[in-house]
PDB file of C-alpha atoms in Angstrom:
ATOM      1  CA  MET A   1      12.255 101.331  34.368  1.00 50.00           C
ATOM      2  CA  THR A   2      14.779  99.530  36.436  1.00 62.00           C
ATOM      3  CA  ALA A   3      13.888  95.893  36.344  1.00 79.00           C
ATOM      4  CA  HIS A   4      15.095  93.045  38.602  1.00 93.00           C
ATOM      5  CA  VAL A   5      16.081  90.152  36.489  1.00 96.00           C
ATOM      6  CA  ASP A   6      16.204  86.606  37.969  1.00 96.00           C
ATOM      7  CA  ARG A   7      18.660  84.392  36.232  1.00 97.00           C
ATOM      8  CA  ILE A   8      17.735  80.685  36.107  1.00 96.00           C
ATOM      9  CA  ALA A   9      19.168  77.723  34.306  1.00 96.00           C
ATOM     10  CA  ALA A  10      16.281  75.577  33.221  1.00 97.00           C
ATOM     11  CA  PHE A  11      16.451  71.832  32.631  1.00 97.00           C
ATOM     12  CA  SER A  12      19.626  71.535  34.579  1.00 96.00           C
ATOM     13  CA  ASP A  13      21.402  68.257  35.241  1.00 95.00           C
ATOM     14  CA  GLY A  14      21.559  68.522  39.074  1.00 89.00           C
ATOM     15  CA  THR A  15      23.749  71.566  39.923  1.00 90.00           C
ATOM     16  CA  HIS A  16      25.206  71.789  36.490  1.00 93.00           C
ATOM     17  CA  GLY A  17      24.120  72.569  32.889  1.00 94.00           C
ATOM     18  CA  GLY A  18      20.769  73.787  31.921  1.00 95.00           C
ATOM     19  CA  ASN A  19      19.737  76.674  29.617  1.00 95.00           C
ATOM     20  CA  PRO A  20      20.007  80.240  31.253  1.00 96.00           C
ATOM     21  CA  ALA A  21      16.940  82.392  30.971  1.00 97.00           C
ATOM     22  CA  GLY A  22      16.080  85.782  32.417  1.00 97.00           C
ATOM     23  CA  VAL A  23      12.845  86.284  34.336  1.00 98.00           C
ATOM     24  CA  VAL A  24      11.208  89.595  35.090  1.00 98.00           C
ATOM     25  CA  ILE A  25       8.182  89.801  37.359  1.00 97.00           C
ATOM     26  CA  ALA A  26       6.513  93.229  37.050  1.00 95.00           C
ATOM     27  CA  GLU A  27       3.333  94.821  38.505  1.00 93.00           C
ATOM     28  CA  GLN A  28       2.478  95.837  34.944  1.00 94.00           C
ATOM     29  CA  MET A  29       3.827  94.457  31.613  1.00 95.00           C
ATOM     30  CA  PRO A  30       6.684  96.856  30.517  1.00 95.00           C
ATOM     31  CA  ALA A  31       6.634  98.543  27.132  1.00 96.00           C
ATOM     32  CA  GLU A  32       7.645  96.437  24.226  1.00 97.00           C
ATOM     33  CA  ASP A  33      10.804  98.365  23.507  1.00 96.00           C
ATOM     34  CA  GLU A  34      11.743  98.217  27.222  1.00 96.00           C
ATOM     35  CA  MET A  35      11.375  94.386  27.216  1.00 97.00           C
ATOM     36  CA  GLN A  36      13.535  94.167  24.050  1.00 96.00           C
ATOM     37  CA  ARG A  37      16.196  96.358  25.589  1.00 95.00           C
ATOM     38  CA  ILE A  38      16.321  94.285  28.864  1.00 96.00           C
ATOM     39  CA  ALA A  39      16.411  90.990  26.854  1.00 96.00           C
ATOM     40  CA  ALA A  40      19.400  92.322  24.818  1.00 94.00           C
ATOM     41  CA  GLU A  41      21.224  93.415  27.947  1.00 95.00           C
ATOM     42  CA  VAL A  42      20.617  90.127  29.675  1.00 95.00           C
ATOM     43  CA  GLY A  43      21.955  88.323  26.540  1.00 93.00           C
ATOM     44  CA  TYR A  44      20.351  84.940  27.190  1.00 94.00           C
ATOM     45  CA  SER A  45      18.463  83.253  24.409  1.00 91.00           C
ATOM     46  CA  GLU A  46      15.269  84.274  26.047  1.00 94.00           C
ATOM     47  CA  THR A  47      13.951  86.412  28.893  1.00 97.00           C
ATOM     48  CA  ALA A  48      10.361  85.948  30.139  1.00 98.00           C
ATOM     49  CA  PHE A  49       8.346  88.887  31.284  1.00 98.00           C
ATOM     50  CA  ALA A  50       5.308  88.302  33.523  1.00 98.00           C
ATOM     51  CA  ALA A  51       2.693  90.598  35.070  1.00 97.00           C
ATOM     52  CA  PRO A  52      -0.499  89.715  36.951  1.00 97.00           C
ATOM     53  CA  GLU A  53      -3.665  89.456  34.763  1.00 96.00           C
ATOM     54  CA  GLY A  54      -6.947  88.209  36.316  1.00 94.00           C
ATOM     55  CA  ALA A  55      -6.303  84.917  38.195  1.00 93.00           C
ATOM     56  CA  GLY A  56      -3.114  84.291  36.327  1.00 97.00           C
ATOM     57  CA  TRP A  57      -0.177  85.947  34.519  1.00 98.00           C
ATOM     58  CA  ARG A  58       0.338  87.699  31.283  1.00 98.00           C
ATOM     59  CA  VAL A  59       3.655  86.468  29.760  1.00 98.00           C
ATOM     60  CA  ARG A  60       5.825  87.511  26.787  1.00 98.00           C
ATOM     61  CA  TYR A  61       9.234  86.171  25.715  1.00 97.00           C
ATOM     62  CA  PHE A  62      12.004  88.124  24.122  1.00 96.00           C
ATOM     63  CA  ALA A  63      15.218  86.939  22.553  1.00 92.00           C
ATOM     64  CA  PRO A  64      18.118  89.407  22.146  1.00 92.00           C
ATOM     65  CA  VAL A  65      16.934  90.339  18.638  1.00 89.00           C
ATOM     66  CA  GLY A  66      13.091  89.965  18.845  1.00 91.00           C
ATOM     67  CA  GLU A  67       9.914  88.476  20.449  1.00 94.00           C
ATOM     68  CA  VAL A  68       9.289  84.783  20.492  1.00 91.00           C
ATOM     69  CA  ALA A  69       5.728  83.463  20.701  1.00 91.00           C
ATOM     70  CA  PHE A  70       6.552  80.674  23.183  1.00 93.00           C
ATOM     71  CA  CYS A  71       9.770  79.565  24.973  1.00 93.00           C
ATOM     72  CA  GLY A  72       9.861  76.376  27.042  1.00 94.00           C
ATOM     73  CA  HIS A  73      13.046  76.815  29.025  1.00 96.00           C
ATOM     74  CA  ALA A  74      12.103  80.377  30.039  1.00 97.00           C
ATOM     75  CA  THR A  75       8.690  79.150  31.088  1.00 97.00           C
ATOM     76  CA  ILE A  76      10.357  76.504  33.367  1.00 97.00           C
ATOM     77  CA  ALA A  77      12.541  79.405  34.735  1.00 97.00           C
ATOM     78  CA  LEU A  78       9.393  81.495  35.272  1.00 98.00           C
ATOM     79  CA  GLY A  79       7.804  78.541  37.069  1.00 97.00           C
ATOM     80  CA  ALA A  80      10.803  78.303  39.394  1.00 96.00           C
ATOM     81  CA  THR A  81      10.709  82.076  40.052  1.00 96.00           C
ATOM     82  CA  LEU A  82       6.992  82.098  40.739  1.00 97.00           C
ATOM     83  CA  ALA A  83       7.338  79.132  43.192  1.00 96.00           C
ATOM     84  CA  GLY A  84      10.207  80.929  44.962  1.00 94.00           C
ATOM     85  CA  ARG A  85       8.232  84.070  45.351  1.00 94.00           C
ATOM     86  CA  PHE A  86       4.660  82.900  45.894  1.00 95.00           C
ATOM     87  CA  GLY A  87       4.976  79.264  46.836  1.00 96.00           C
ATOM     88  CA  ASP A  88       4.683  75.839  45.281  1.00 97.00           C
ATOM     89  CA  GLY A  89       1.780  75.450  42.952  1.00 97.00           C
ATOM     90  CA  THR A  90       0.324  75.749  39.401  1.00 97.00           C
ATOM     91  CA  TYR A  91       0.194  79.037  37.714  1.00 97.00           C
ATOM     92  CA  ALA A  92      -1.996  79.926  34.685  1.00 97.00           C
ATOM     93  CA  LEU A  93      -0.176  81.841  31.951  1.00 97.00           C
ATOM     94  CA  GLN A  94      -1.672  83.797  29.028  1.00 97.00           C
ATOM     95  CA  LEU A  95       0.791  84.001  26.067  1.00 95.00           C
ATOM     96  CA  ASN A  96       0.293  86.012  22.958  1.00 94.00           C
ATOM     97  CA  ASP A  97      -1.548  83.166  21.136  1.00 89.00           C
ATOM     98  CA  ALA A  98      -2.375  80.530  23.787  1.00 89.00           C
ATOM     99  CA  GLY A  99      -3.259  79.844  27.403  1.00 94.00           C
ATOM    100  CA  ILE A 100      -0.926  77.415  29.260  1.00 94.00           C
ATOM    101  CA  SER A 101       0.180  76.601  32.754  1.00 96.00           C
ATOM    102  CA  VAL A 102       3.422  76.121  34.699  1.00 97.00           C
ATOM    103  CA  GLU A 103       3.930  74.469  38.045  1.00 97.00           C
ATOM    104  CA  GLY A 104       6.866  74.742  40.487  1.00 97.00           C
ATOM    105  CA  GLN A 105       7.888  72.627  43.406  1.00 96.00           C
ATOM    106  CA  ARG A 106      10.818  73.649  45.657  1.00 93.00           C
ATOM    107  CA  HIS A 107      13.444  71.172  46.765  1.00 86.00           C
ATOM    108  CA  GLY A 108      16.218  72.956  48.635  1.00 80.00           C
ATOM    109  CA  ASP A 109      18.191  75.105  46.327  1.00 77.00           C
ATOM    110  CA  ARG A 110      16.545  73.724  43.210  1.00 80.00           C
ATOM    111  CA  VAL A 111      13.008  73.679  41.792  1.00 91.00           C
ATOM    112  CA  GLN A 112      11.316  71.060  39.784  1.00 95.00           C
ATOM    113  CA  ALA A 113       9.085  72.756  37.209  1.00 97.00           C
ATOM    114  CA  ALA A 114       6.713  71.551  34.601  1.00 97.00           C
ATOM    115  CA  LEU A 115       4.704  73.282  31.857  1.00 96.00           C
ATOM    116  CA  ILE A 116       1.704  72.171  29.800  1.00 95.00           C
ATOM    117  CA  SER A 117       2.630  73.287  26.217  1.00 95.00           C
ATOM    118  CA  PRO A 118       0.332  74.943  23.658  1.00 93.00           C
ATOM    119  CA  PRO A 119      -1.548  72.540  21.282  1.00 95.00           C
ATOM    120  CA  THR A 120       0.779  70.569  18.960  1.00 97.00           C
ATOM    121  CA  ARG A 121       0.620  69.875  15.222  1.00 98.00           C
ATOM    122  CA  SER A 122       3.061  68.420  12.630  1.00 98.00           C
ATOM    123  CA  GLY A 123       3.421  67.980   8.960  1.00 98.00           C
ATOM    124  CA  ALA A 124       5.791  67.079   6.254  1.00 97.00           C
ATOM    125  CA  VAL A 125       8.610  69.432   5.148  1.00 98.00           C
ATOM    126  CA  GLU A 126       8.765  70.576   1.549  1.00 97.00           C
ATOM    127  CA  ALA A 127      11.576  68.975  -0.433  1.00 98.00           C
ATOM    128  CA  GLU A 128      13.254  72.254  -1.283  1.00 98.00           C
ATOM    129  CA  VAL A 129      13.108  73.419   2.306  1.00 98.00           C
ATOM    130  CA  LEU A 130      14.715  70.188   3.555  1.00 98.00           C
ATOM    131  CA  GLU A 131      17.305  70.383   0.764  1.00 98.00           C
ATOM    132  CA  ALA A 132      18.304  73.910   1.869  1.00 98.00           C
ATOM    133  CA  ALA A 133      18.528  72.732   5.534  1.00 98.00           C
ATOM    134  CA  LEU A 134      20.788  69.871   4.632  1.00 98.00           C
ATOM    135  CA  ALA A 135      23.020  72.264   2.761  1.00 98.00           C
ATOM    136  CA  LEU A 136      23.137  74.674   5.664  1.00 98.00           C
ATOM    137  CA  PHE A 137      24.556  71.960   7.968  1.00 98.00           C
ATOM    138  CA  GLY A 138      26.728  70.219   5.352  1.00 98.00           C
ATOM    139  CA  LEU A 139      24.519  67.107   5.377  1.00 98.00           C
ATOM    140  CA  ASP A 140      22.987  64.926   2.731  1.00 96.00           C
ATOM    141  CA  ASP A 141      20.189  62.446   2.591  1.00 96.00           C
ATOM    142  CA  SER A 142      22.448  59.628   3.749  1.00 97.00           C
ATOM    143  CA  ASP A 143      22.993  61.381   7.040  1.00 98.00           C
ATOM    144  CA  LEU A 144      19.202  61.153   7.927  1.00 98.00           C
ATOM    145  CA  ASP A 145      17.620  58.480   9.983  1.00 98.00           C
ATOM    146  CA  PRO A 146      14.789  56.965   7.847  1.00 97.00           C
ATOM    147  CA  THR A 147      12.911  55.802  10.943  1.00 97.00           C
ATOM    148  CA  LEU A 148      12.074  59.233  11.894  1.00 98.00           C
ATOM    149  CA  PRO A 149      11.430  61.349   8.666  1.00 98.00           C
ATOM    150  CA  ALA A 150      12.147  65.111   8.643  1.00 98.00           C
ATOM    151  CA  ALA A 151       9.076  67.155   9.528  1.00 98.00           C
ATOM    152  CA  VAL A 152       7.835  70.495  10.691  1.00 98.00           C
ATOM    153  CA  ALA A 153       6.499  70.227  14.289  1.00 98.00           C
ATOM    154  CA  ASN A 154       4.679  72.893  16.243  1.00 98.00           C
ATOM    155  CA  ALA A 155       3.908  73.492  19.961  1.00 96.00           C
ATOM    156  CA  GLY A 156       3.485  77.275  19.835  1.00 92.00           C
ATOM    157  CA  ASN A 157       6.319  77.779  17.246  1.00 93.00           C
ATOM    158  CA  ASP A 158       7.367  75.857  14.107  1.00 97.00           C
ATOM    159  CA  HIS A 159      10.449  73.754  14.537  1.00 98.00           C
ATOM    160  CA  LEU A 160      12.243  71.761  11.721  1.00 98.00           C
ATOM    161  CA  VAL A 161      12.976  68.167  12.960  1.00 98.00           C
ATOM    162  CA  LEU A 162      16.031  66.422  11.457  1.00 98.00           C
ATOM    163  CA  ALA A 163      16.986  63.009  12.884  1.00 98.00           C
ATOM    164  CA  LEU A 164      20.494  61.824  12.135  1.00 98.00           C
ATOM    165  CA  ARG A 165      21.707  58.255  11.815  1.00 98.00           C
ATOM    166  CA  ASP A 166      25.042  58.745  13.709  1.00 97.00           C
ATOM    167  CA  ARG A 167      25.654  60.293  17.098  1.00 98.00           C
ATOM    168  CA  THR A 168      29.047  61.411  15.937  1.00 97.00           C
ATOM    169  CA  ARG A 169      27.420  63.419  13.061  1.00 97.00           C
ATOM    170  CA  LEU A 170      25.263  65.199  15.665  1.00 98.00           C
ATOM    171  CA  ALA A 171      28.336  66.052  17.743  1.00 97.00           C
ATOM    172  CA  THR A 172      29.938  67.788  14.785  1.00 95.00           C
ATOM    173  CA  MET A 173      26.991  70.063  14.047  1.00 96.00           C
ATOM    174  CA  GLU A 174      28.073  73.458  12.605  1.00 96.00           C
ATOM    175  CA  TYR A 175      26.603  76.056  10.407  1.00 98.00           C
ATOM    176  CA  ASP A 176      26.888  79.844   9.532  1.00 98.00           C
ATOM    177  CA  LEU A 177      24.846  81.876  11.997  1.00 97.00           C
ATOM    178  CA  ASN A 178      23.813  84.668   9.427  1.00 97.00           C
ATOM    179  CA  ARG A 179      22.909  82.159   6.803  1.00 98.00           C
ATOM    180  CA  GLY A 180      20.951  80.022   9.288  1.00 98.00           C
ATOM    181  CA  ALA A 181      19.015  83.099  10.504  1.00 97.00           C
ATOM    182  CA  ALA A 182      18.132  83.972   7.078  1.00 98.00           C
ATOM    183  CA  TYR A 183      16.927  80.474   6.352  1.00 98.00           C
ATOM    184  CA  MET A 184      14.856  80.289   9.484  1.00 98.00           C
ATOM    185  CA  ARG A 185      13.213  83.699   8.769  1.00 97.00           C
ATOM    186  CA  LEU A 186      12.299  82.625   5.309  1.00 98.00           C
ATOM    187  CA  ASN A 187      10.694  79.453   6.553  1.00 98.00           C
ATOM    188  CA  GLY A 188       9.191  80.618   9.810  1.00 97.00           C
ATOM    189  CA  PHE A 189      11.248  78.176  11.985  1.00 97.00           C
ATOM    190  CA  THR A 190      11.991  79.109  15.575  1.00 95.00           C
ATOM    191  CA  THR A 191      14.596  76.359  15.871  1.00 96.00           C
ATOM    192  CA  ILE A 192      16.138  73.492  13.798  1.00 98.00           C
ATOM    193  CA  ASN A 193      16.073  70.422  16.035  1.00 98.00           C
ATOM    194  CA  LEU A 194      18.822  67.929  15.088  1.00 98.00           C
ATOM    195  CA  LEU A 195      18.341  64.576  16.876  1.00 98.00           C
ATOM    196  CA  TRP A 196      19.878  61.199  17.369  1.00 98.00           C
ATOM    197  CA  VAL A 197      17.639  58.399  18.563  1.00 98.00           C
ATOM    198  CA  GLU A 198      19.292  56.372  21.224  1.00 98.00           C
ATOM    199  CA  THR A 199      16.137  54.377  22.042  1.00 98.00           C
ATOM    200  CA  PRO A 200      12.458  54.964  21.189  1.00 98.00           C
ATOM    201  CA  GLN A 201      12.135  56.874  24.509  1.00 98.00           C
ATOM    202  CA  ARG A 202      15.585  58.551  24.664  1.00 98.00           C
ATOM    203  CA  PHE A 203      16.811  61.196  22.311  1.00 98.00           C
ATOM    204  CA  HIS A 204      19.936  63.361  22.000  1.00 98.00           C
ATOM    205  CA  SER A 205      19.277  66.825  20.678  1.00 98.00           C
ATOM    206  CA  ARG A 206      20.972  69.977  19.422  1.00 98.00           C
ATOM    207  CA  ASN A 207      18.824  73.023  18.597  1.00 96.00           C
ATOM    208  CA  ALA A 208      20.033  75.744  16.173  1.00 97.00           C
ATOM    209  CA  PHE A 209      18.439  79.115  17.253  1.00 94.00           C
ATOM    210  CA  ALA A 210      19.982  81.526  14.692  1.00 94.00           C
ATOM    211  CA  ILE A 211      16.796  83.469  14.342  1.00 92.00           C
ATOM    212  CA  GLY A 212      17.197  84.549  17.935  1.00 87.00           C
ATOM    213  CA  GLY A 213      20.820  85.494  17.446  1.00 87.00           C
ATOM    214  CA  VAL A 214      22.046  82.353  19.146  1.00 88.00           C
ATOM    215  CA  LEU A 215      23.988  79.636  17.495  1.00 93.00           C
ATOM    216  CA  GLU A 216      22.628  76.817  19.731  1.00 94.00           C
ATOM    217  CA  ASP A 217      20.419  76.389  22.855  1.00 92.00           C
ATOM    218  CA  PRO A 218      21.455  73.929  25.511  1.00 95.00           C
ATOM    219  CA  ALA A 219      17.885  73.074  26.343  1.00 96.00           C
ATOM    220  CA  THR A 220      14.718  73.856  24.356  1.00 94.00           C
ATOM    221  CA  GLY A 221      11.393  73.008  25.895  1.00 95.00           C
ATOM    222  CA  ALA A 222       9.318  74.354  23.047  1.00 94.00           C
ATOM    223  CA  ALA A 223      11.117  72.068  20.491  1.00 97.00           C
ATOM    224  CA  ALA A 224      10.791  69.135  22.863  1.00 98.00           C
ATOM    225  CA  ALA A 225       7.033  69.629  23.155  1.00 97.00           C
ATOM    226  CA  ALA A 226       6.776  69.959  19.345  1.00 98.00           C
ATOM    227  CA  LEU A 227       8.868  66.774  18.830  1.00 98.00           C
ATOM    228  CA  ALA A 228       6.608  64.893  21.223  1.00 98.00           C
ATOM    229  CA  GLY A 229       3.564  65.954  19.369  1.00 98.00           C
ATOM    230  CA  TYR A 230       5.094  64.820  16.171  1.00 98.00           C
ATOM    231  CA  LEU A 231       6.010  61.439  17.650  1.00 98.00           C
ATOM    232  CA  ARG A 232       2.357  60.990  18.742  1.00 98.00           C
ATOM    233  CA  ASP A 233       1.073  61.963  15.348  1.00 98.00           C
ATOM    234  CA  ILE A 234       3.171  59.313  13.546  1.00 98.00           C
ATOM    235  CA  GLY A 235       2.449  56.555  16.030  1.00 98.00           C
ATOM    236  CA  TRP A 236       5.974  56.428  17.443  1.00 98.00           C
ATOM    237  CA  PRO A 237       6.409  53.871  20.298  1.00 98.00           C
ATOM    238  CA  HIS A 238       7.049  56.574  22.897  1.00 98.00           C
ATOM    239  CA  GLY A 239       5.194  54.697  25.631  1.00 97.00           C
ATOM    240  CA  GLY A 240       3.712  57.936  26.972  1.00 98.00           C
ATOM    241  CA  THR A 241       7.199  59.503  28.004  1.00 98.00           C
ATOM    242  CA  ILE A 242      10.294  60.528  26.310  1.00 98.00           C
ATOM    243  CA  ASP A 243      13.610  61.852  27.750  1.00 98.00           C
ATOM    244  CA  ILE A 244      15.854  64.271  25.829  1.00 98.00           C
ATOM    245  CA  VAL A 245      19.506  64.978  26.500  1.00 98.00           C
ATOM    246  CA  GLN A 246      20.536  68.250  25.141  1.00 98.00           C
ATOM    247  CA  GLY A 247      23.478  70.607  25.497  1.00 96.00           C
ATOM    248  CA  GLU A 248      26.017  67.750  26.003  1.00 96.00           C
ATOM    249  CA  ASP A 249      28.151  68.718  23.043  1.00 96.00           C
ATOM    250  CA  MET A 250      28.433  72.328  24.208  1.00 94.00           C
ATOM    251  CA  GLY A 251      29.417  71.510  27.722  1.00 94.00           C
ATOM    252  CA  ALA A 252      25.956  72.271  29.306  1.00 95.00           C
ATOM    253  CA  ARG A 253      24.278  68.900  29.668  1.00 96.00           C
ATOM    254  CA  SER A 254      20.601  69.412  30.090  1.00 97.00           C
ATOM    255  CA  LEU A 255      17.757  66.893  30.854  1.00 98.00           C
ATOM    256  CA  LEU A 256      14.164  67.265  29.659  1.00 98.00           C
ATOM    257  CA  ARG A 257      11.256  64.913  30.160  1.00 98.00           C
ATOM    258  CA  VAL A 258       8.041  65.006  28.112  1.00 98.00           C
ATOM    259  CA  GLU A 259       4.815  63.201  29.063  1.00 98.00           C
ATOM    260  CA  ILE A 260       2.588  62.518  25.999  1.00 98.00           C
ATOM    261  CA  GLY A 261      -1.196  62.080  26.270  1.00 97.00           C
ATOM    262  CA  ASP A 262      -3.171  59.963  23.737  1.00 96.00           C
ATOM    263  CA  THR A 263      -5.315  62.918  22.426  1.00 97.00           C
ATOM    264  CA  PRO A 264      -3.976  64.268  19.048  1.00 96.00           C
ATOM    265  CA  GLY A 265      -3.050  67.962  19.146  1.00 97.00           C
ATOM    266  CA  GLN A 266      -3.323  68.132  22.957  1.00 97.00           C
ATOM    267  CA  GLY A 267      -0.572  70.005  24.763  1.00 96.00           C
ATOM    268  CA  VAL A 268       2.096  67.869  26.394  1.00 97.00           C
ATOM    269  CA  ARG A 269       3.852  68.084  29.805  1.00 97.00           C
ATOM    270  CA  VAL A 270       7.475  69.175  29.718  1.00 98.00           C
ATOM    271  CA  SER A 271       9.395  69.023  32.970  1.00 98.00           C
ATOM    272  CA  GLY A 272      12.873  69.404  34.397  1.00 97.00           C
ATOM    273  CA  SER A 273      14.987  70.885  37.271  1.00 97.00           C
ATOM    274  CA  ALA A 274      15.881  74.597  37.536  1.00 96.00           C
ATOM    275  CA  ARG A 275      18.691  76.247  39.440  1.00 94.00           C
ATOM    276  CA  ARG A 276      19.528  79.778  40.216  1.00 92.00           C
ATOM    277  CA  ILE A 277      22.600  81.188  38.492  1.00 91.00           C
TER     278      ILE A 277
END
């Protein structure tokens, strides 16, 4: 098949930054090997594929090297594309493992989009798993922020959460891609979310995505949703909303906002701007 691919930067900072995603709208869902081929050719960290199903859309996400159960920034890009083609509104999405929704509102050349994530959950990280992660990034226990303990957080995928004491240490994040991919496959992590807490409601983030063949994502909606669920679980003083600055250290500053309800495990609302590339 010949597929038209929309290229959208999700969670952009005005006319700059954001995380590029591919979006393919098809009358029928392409074959799996075809979606994988297209995603590899596009080369972005994820491409979303959507086809009409009932009153909503069937959606699958592919990274250059494999399928991903849920991708936040590609969902925001999909919301922008659906709004552009079919008008402002809220669209029901059926993923492999969950039903969610995305909304898009057009504002000139940009779109404001928001998703409701899959249900969230979180838990402690095993000591040997944490030790291996610290070794991967050249960190030790003294680099960690004790106010936000390391954890595994999920909002459709598992993400390892590591909060660092020092913003400078976050800025110098580096690791071996192949070693990181092997570690993430072994432990079932979609990203490793390194954070610095500026205030209880404002975080700076870098997300390693080696399992997808990408060293780092400039904006990661799934990890943002998982983090928000974890903060709710531990009684963090989030006040109902957190803002995340991501991609700054790689020259693609991105802005994510997450609204957190009171119900444990409930999906959260992740929003941001999207711009066409």
